[in-house]
Short mmCIF file of C-alpha atoms in Angstrom, two decimals:
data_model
loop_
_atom_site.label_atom_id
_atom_site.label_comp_id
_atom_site.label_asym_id
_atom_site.label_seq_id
_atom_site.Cartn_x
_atom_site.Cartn_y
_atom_site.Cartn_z
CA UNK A 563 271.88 256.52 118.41
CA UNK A 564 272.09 257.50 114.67
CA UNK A 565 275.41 255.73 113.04
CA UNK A 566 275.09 257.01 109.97
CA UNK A 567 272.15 258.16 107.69
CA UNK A 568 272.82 258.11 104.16
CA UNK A 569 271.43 258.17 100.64
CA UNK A 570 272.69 256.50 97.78
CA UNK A 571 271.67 257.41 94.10
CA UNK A 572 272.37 255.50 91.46
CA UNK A 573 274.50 253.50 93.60
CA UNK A 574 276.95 255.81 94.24
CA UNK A 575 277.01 257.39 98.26
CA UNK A 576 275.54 261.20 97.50
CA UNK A 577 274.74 262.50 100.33
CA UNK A 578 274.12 262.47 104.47
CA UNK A 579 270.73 262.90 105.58
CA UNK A 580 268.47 264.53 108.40
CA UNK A 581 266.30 262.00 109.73
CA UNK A 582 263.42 264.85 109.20
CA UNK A 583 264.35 264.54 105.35
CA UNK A 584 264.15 260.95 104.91
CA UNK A 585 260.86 260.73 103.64
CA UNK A 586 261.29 263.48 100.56
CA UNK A 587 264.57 261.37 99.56
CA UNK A 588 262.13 257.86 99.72
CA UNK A 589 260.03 259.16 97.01
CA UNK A 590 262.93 259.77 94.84
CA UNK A 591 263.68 257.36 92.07
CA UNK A 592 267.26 254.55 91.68
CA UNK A 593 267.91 256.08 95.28
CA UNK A 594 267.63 253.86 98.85
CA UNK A 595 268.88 255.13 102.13
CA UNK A 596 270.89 253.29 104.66
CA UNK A 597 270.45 254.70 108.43
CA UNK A 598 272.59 252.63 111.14
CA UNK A 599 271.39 252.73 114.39
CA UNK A 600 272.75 251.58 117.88
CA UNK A 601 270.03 250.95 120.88
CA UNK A 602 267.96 253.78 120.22
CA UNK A 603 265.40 255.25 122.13
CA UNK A 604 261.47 254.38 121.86
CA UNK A 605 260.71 258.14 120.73
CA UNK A 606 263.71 258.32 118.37
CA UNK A 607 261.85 254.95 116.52
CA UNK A 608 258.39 256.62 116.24
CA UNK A 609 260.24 259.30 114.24
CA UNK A 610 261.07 256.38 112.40
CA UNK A 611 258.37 255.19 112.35
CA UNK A 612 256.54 258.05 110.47
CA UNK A 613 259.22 258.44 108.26
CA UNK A 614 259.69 255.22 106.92
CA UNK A 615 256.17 253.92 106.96
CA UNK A 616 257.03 251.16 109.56
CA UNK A 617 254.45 248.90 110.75
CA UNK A 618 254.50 249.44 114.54
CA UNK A 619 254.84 246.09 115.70
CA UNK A 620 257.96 245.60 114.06
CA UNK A 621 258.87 249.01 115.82
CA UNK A 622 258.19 246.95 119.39
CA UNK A 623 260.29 244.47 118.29
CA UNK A 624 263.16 246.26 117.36
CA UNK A 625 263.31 248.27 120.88
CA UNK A 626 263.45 244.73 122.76
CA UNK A 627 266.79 242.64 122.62
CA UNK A 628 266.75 239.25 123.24
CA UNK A 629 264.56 238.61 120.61
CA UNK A 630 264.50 235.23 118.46
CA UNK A 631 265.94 235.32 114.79
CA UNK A 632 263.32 235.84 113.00
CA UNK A 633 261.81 237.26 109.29
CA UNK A 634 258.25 238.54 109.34
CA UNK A 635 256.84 240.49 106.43
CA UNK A 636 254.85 243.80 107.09
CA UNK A 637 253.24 245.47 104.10
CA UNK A 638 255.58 246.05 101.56
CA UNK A 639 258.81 245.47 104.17
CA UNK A 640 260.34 243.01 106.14
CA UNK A 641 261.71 242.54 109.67
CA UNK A 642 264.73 240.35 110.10
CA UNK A 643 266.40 239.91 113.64
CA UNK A 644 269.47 237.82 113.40
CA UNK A 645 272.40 236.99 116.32
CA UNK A 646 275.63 238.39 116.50
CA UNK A 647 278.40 236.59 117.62
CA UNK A 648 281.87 237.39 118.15
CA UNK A 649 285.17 235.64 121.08
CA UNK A 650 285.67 238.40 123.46
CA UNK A 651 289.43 238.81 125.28
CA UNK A 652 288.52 235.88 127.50
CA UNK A 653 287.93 233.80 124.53
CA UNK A 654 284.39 233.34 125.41
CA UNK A 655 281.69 233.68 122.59
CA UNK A 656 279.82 237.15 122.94
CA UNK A 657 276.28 237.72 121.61
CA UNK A 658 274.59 240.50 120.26
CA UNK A 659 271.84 241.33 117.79
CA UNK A 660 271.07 243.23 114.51
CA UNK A 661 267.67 244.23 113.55
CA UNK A 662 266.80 245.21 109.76
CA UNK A 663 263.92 246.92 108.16
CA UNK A 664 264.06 246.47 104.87
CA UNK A 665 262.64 247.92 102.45
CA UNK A 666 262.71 248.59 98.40
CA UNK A 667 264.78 251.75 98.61
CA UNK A 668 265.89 251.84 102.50
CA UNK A 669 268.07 249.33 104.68
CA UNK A 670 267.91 249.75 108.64
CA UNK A 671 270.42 248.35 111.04
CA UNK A 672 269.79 248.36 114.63
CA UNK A 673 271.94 246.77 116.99
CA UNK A 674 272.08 245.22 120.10
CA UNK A 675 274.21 244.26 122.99
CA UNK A 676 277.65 243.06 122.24
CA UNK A 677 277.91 243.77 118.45
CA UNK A 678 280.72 245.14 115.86
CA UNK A 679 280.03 248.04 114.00
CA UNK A 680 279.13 247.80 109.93
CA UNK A 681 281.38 250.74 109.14
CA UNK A 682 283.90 248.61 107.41
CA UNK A 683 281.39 246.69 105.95
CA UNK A 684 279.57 250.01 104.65
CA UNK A 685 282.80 251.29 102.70
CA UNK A 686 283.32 247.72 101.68
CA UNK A 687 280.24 247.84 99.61
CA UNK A 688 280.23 251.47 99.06
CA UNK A 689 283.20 250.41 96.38
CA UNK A 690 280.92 248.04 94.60
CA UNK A 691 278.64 250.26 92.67
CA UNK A 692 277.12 248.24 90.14
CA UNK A 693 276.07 245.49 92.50
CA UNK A 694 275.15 248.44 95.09
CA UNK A 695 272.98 249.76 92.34
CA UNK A 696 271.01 246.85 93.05
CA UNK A 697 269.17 248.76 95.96
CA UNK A 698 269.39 247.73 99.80
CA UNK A 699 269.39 243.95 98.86
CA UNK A 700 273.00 244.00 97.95
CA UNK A 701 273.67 245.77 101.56
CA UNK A 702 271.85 243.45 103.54
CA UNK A 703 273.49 240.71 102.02
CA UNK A 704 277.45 242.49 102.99
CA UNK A 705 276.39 243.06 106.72
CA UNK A 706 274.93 239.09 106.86
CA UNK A 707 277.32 238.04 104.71
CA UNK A 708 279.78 239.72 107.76
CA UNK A 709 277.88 237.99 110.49
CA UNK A 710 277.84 234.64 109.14
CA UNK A 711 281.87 235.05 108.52
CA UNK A 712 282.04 235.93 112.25
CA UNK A 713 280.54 232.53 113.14
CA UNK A 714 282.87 230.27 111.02
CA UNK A 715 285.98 232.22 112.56
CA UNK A 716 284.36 231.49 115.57
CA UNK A 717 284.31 227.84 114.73
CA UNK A 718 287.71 228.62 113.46
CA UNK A 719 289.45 229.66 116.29
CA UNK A 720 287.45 227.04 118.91
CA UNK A 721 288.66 223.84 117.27
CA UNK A 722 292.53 224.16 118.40
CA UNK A 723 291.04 225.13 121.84
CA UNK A 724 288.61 222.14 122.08
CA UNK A 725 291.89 220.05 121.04
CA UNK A 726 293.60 221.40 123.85
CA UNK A 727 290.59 220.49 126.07
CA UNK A 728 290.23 216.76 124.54
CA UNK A 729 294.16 216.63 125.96
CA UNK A 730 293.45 217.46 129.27
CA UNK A 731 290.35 215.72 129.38
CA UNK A 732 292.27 211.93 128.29
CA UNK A 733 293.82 211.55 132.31
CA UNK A 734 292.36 209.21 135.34
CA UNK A 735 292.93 212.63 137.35
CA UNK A 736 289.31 214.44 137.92
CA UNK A 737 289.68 217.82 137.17
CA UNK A 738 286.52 219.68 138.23
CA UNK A 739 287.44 222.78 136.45
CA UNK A 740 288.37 221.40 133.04
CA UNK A 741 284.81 219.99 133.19
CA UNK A 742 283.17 223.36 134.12
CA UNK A 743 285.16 224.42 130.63
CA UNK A 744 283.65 222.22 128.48
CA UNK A 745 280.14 222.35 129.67
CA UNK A 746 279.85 226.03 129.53
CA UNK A 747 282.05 225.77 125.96
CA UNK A 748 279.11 223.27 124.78
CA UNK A 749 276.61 225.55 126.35
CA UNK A 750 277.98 228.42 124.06
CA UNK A 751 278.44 225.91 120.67
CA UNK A 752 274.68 225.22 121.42
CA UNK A 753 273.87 228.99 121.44
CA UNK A 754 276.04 229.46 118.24
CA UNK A 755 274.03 226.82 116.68
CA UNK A 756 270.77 228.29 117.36
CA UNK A 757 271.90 231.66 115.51
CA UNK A 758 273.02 230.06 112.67
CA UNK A 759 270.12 228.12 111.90
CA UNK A 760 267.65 230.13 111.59
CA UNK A 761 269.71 232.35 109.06
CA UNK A 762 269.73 229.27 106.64
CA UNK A 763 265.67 229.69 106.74
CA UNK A 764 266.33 233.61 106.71
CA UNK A 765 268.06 233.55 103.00
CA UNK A 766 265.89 231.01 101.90
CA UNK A 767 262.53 233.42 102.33
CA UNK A 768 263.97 236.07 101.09
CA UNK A 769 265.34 234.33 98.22
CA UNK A 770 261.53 232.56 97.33
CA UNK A 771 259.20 235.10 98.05
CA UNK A 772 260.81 239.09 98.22
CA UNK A 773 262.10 239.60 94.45
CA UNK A 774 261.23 242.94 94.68
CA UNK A 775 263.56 243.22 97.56
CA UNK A 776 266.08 241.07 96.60
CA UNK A 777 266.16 241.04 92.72
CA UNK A 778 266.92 237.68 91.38
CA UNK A 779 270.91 238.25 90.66
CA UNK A 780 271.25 238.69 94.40
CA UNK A 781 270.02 235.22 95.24
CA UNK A 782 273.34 232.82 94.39
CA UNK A 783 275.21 235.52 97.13
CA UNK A 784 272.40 234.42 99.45
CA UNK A 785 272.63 230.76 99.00
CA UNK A 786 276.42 231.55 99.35
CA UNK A 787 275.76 232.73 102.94
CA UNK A 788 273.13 230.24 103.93
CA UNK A 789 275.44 227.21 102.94
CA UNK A 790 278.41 229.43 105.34
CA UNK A 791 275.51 229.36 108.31
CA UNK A 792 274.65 225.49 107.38
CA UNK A 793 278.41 224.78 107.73
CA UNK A 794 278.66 226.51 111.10
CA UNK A 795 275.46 224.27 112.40
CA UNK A 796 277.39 221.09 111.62
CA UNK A 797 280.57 222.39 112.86
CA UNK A 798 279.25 223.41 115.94
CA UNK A 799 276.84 220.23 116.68
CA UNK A 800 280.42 218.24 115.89
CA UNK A 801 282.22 220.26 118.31
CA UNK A 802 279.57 219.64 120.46
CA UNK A 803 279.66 216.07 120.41
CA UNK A 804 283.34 215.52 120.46
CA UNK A 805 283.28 217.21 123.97
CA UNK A 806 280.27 215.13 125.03
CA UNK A 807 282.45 211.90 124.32
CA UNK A 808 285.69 213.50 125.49
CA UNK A 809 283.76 214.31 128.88
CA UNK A 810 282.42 210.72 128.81
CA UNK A 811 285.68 208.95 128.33
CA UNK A 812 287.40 211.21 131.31
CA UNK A 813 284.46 210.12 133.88
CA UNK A 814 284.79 206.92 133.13
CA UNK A 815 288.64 207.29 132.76
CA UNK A 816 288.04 208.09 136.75
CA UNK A 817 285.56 205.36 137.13
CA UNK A 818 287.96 202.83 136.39
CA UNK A 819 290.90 204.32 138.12
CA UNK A 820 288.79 204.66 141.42
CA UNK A 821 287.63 200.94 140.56
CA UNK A 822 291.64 199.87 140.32
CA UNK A 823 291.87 201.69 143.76
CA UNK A 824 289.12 200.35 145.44
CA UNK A 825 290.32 196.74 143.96
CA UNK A 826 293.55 197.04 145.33
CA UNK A 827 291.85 197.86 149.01
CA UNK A 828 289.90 195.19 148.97
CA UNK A 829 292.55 192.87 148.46
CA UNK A 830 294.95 194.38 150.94
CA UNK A 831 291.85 194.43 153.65
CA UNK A 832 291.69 190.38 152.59
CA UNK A 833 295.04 189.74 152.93
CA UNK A 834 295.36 191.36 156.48
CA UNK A 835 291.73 189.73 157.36
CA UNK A 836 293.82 187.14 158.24
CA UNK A 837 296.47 187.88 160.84
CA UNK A 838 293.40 189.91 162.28
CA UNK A 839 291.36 187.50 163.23
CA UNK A 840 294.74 185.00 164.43
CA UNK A 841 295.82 187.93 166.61
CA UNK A 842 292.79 189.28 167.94
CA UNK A 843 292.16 185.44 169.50
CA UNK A 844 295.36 186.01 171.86
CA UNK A 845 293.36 188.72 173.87
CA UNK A 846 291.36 186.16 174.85
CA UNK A 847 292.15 185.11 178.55
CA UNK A 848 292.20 181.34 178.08
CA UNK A 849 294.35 179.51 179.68
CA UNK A 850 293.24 176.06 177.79
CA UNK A 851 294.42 177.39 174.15
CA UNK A 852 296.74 174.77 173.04
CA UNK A 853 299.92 176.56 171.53
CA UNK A 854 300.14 179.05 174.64
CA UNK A 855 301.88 176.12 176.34
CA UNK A 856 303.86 174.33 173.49
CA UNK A 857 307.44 175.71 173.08
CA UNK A 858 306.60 176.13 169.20
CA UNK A 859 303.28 177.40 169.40
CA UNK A 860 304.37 180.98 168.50
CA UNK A 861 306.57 180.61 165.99
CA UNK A 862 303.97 177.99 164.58
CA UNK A 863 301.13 180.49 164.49
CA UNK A 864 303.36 183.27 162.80
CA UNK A 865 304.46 180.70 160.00
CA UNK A 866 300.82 179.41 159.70
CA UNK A 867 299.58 183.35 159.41
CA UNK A 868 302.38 184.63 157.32
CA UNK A 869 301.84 181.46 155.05
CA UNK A 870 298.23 182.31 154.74
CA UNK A 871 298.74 185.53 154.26
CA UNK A 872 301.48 185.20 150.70
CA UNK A 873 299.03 182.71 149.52
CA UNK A 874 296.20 185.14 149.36
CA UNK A 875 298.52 188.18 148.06
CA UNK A 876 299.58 185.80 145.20
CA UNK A 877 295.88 185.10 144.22
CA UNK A 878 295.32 188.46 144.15
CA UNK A 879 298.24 189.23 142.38
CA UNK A 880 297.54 187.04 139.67
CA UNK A 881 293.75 188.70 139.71
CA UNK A 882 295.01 191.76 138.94
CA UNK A 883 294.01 193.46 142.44
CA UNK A 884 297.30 193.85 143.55
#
């Protein structure tokens, strides 16, 4: 469950701590600690809990994935739950989720489902001590900084794919499984839309109304990383769209090639109408019919049907139905 649990003084990495120690090293001063978690259990959190003077609500929360991006404010910390998103080998987008606590001197990661680890991310900013002497802001900001960079790769990668899709999707052929593609591609675009959003309103709270969290020379690197997520909403709304219309223009790519088809039958059925109906008249047993006994009654008929017949296959012809 525990990642890593670590103080930082000064902002330089000191030490590794016991989660029994964690609140002694809270009340120390230019310190924070930064505990990573992965799906922990519901008694492990109530440790937490106690330690960390965590409002237990936010405690339910965290315990429950599939929870809505979200920032809510309890006492003197806040709760953010943001999406995780990342292509898996099949090239399909994979979701996760990262909760934080945080706090003035303590950052909290848990995570959910399908998500990368923040280990890179943790030396990353563990080389940065100035801004890291900021407090837990400045590491909030690397790990959503890191999420938000996920989605515009993802956005990234997915445009030479959706070309390749547009391709295959310009034919009169109906292809059944290129359209089972694209809807479930636009059903994951949508998804990756809905993360991003609400990260834009995310930075934008934090960056208003927590200075004492996030001190006020941290606030361009959020606006940095809410105009990323603001990016990957219009990206992915566009992508969106141009599959809509590329799915519209191959149905009706296959409307009109079924209507050339069904042209083209009803023109041949016309033409052969004809020599039907003259035909079907000689099963008729009447002796009375007056080319049965006229030497060129036969030959007659044929001329008269074929004649008929060349007439009408012209018409069409010229109609475009043949």
């Amino acid at each position: 469950m525990v990642i890593n649990c670590v103080a930082y003084r000064h902002g330089k990495r000191e030490e590794h701590v016991d989660v029994a120690d964690i609140s002694e090293v809270l009340k120390e001063d230019n310190s924070f600690i930064w505990l990573g978690l992965n799906q922990p259990e519901p008694a492990f959190m109530q440790t937490l809990q106690e330690e960390f003077g965590l409002h237990e609500l936010a405690i339910e929360d965290a315990l429950v994935a599939h929870q809505r991006p979200k920032i809510e404010q309890y006492g003197e910390s806040v709760f953010i739950v943001v999406k995780t998103a990342h292509l898996d080998e099949q090239q399909r987008i994979s979701f996760g989720e990262t909760h934080f606590f945080l706090g003035k001197n303590f950052l909290i990661t848990v995570r959910h489902g399908s998500s990368e680890g923040y280990a890179a991310i943790r030396a990353k900013a563990e080389k940065n001590h100035t801004m890291l002497c900021q407090g837990p802001g400045y590491a909030f900001y690397c790990i959503l900084d890191f999420i938000v960079d996920n989605y515009s790769k993802i956005t990234a990668s997915l445009s030479s794919r959706i070309g390749e899709l547009e391709d295959g999707m310009f034919t009169t052929r109906f292809d059944s499984q290129t359209l089972e593609n694209v809807y479930h591609l636009r059903r994951e675009l949508l998804s990756l839309r809905n993360a991003a959003m609400p990260v834009t309103e995310i930075c934008a709270q934090l960056a208003r109304f927590h200075e004492d969290i996030v001190p006020k020379n941290l606030r361009a690197y959020l606006r940095d990383v809410q105009d990323h997520a603001h990016h990957v909403m219009i990206d992915a709304e566009d992508m969106r769209e141009m599959l809509t219309s590329a799915m519209q223009v191959n149905l009706a790519l296959v409307s009109v090639q079924q209507s050339e088809v069904n042209k083209k039958l009803a023109g041949w059925g016309a033409v052969l109408i004809v020599p039907t109906i003259v035909f079907s008249m000689y099963g008729m047993n009447f002796s009375d019919m007056p080319e049965l006994k006229t030497h060129f009654g036969y030959p007659a008929v044929l001329i008269v049907t074929l004649t008929i017949c060349g007439l009408m296959w012209s018409r069409f012809k010229k109609a475009g139905w043949l």
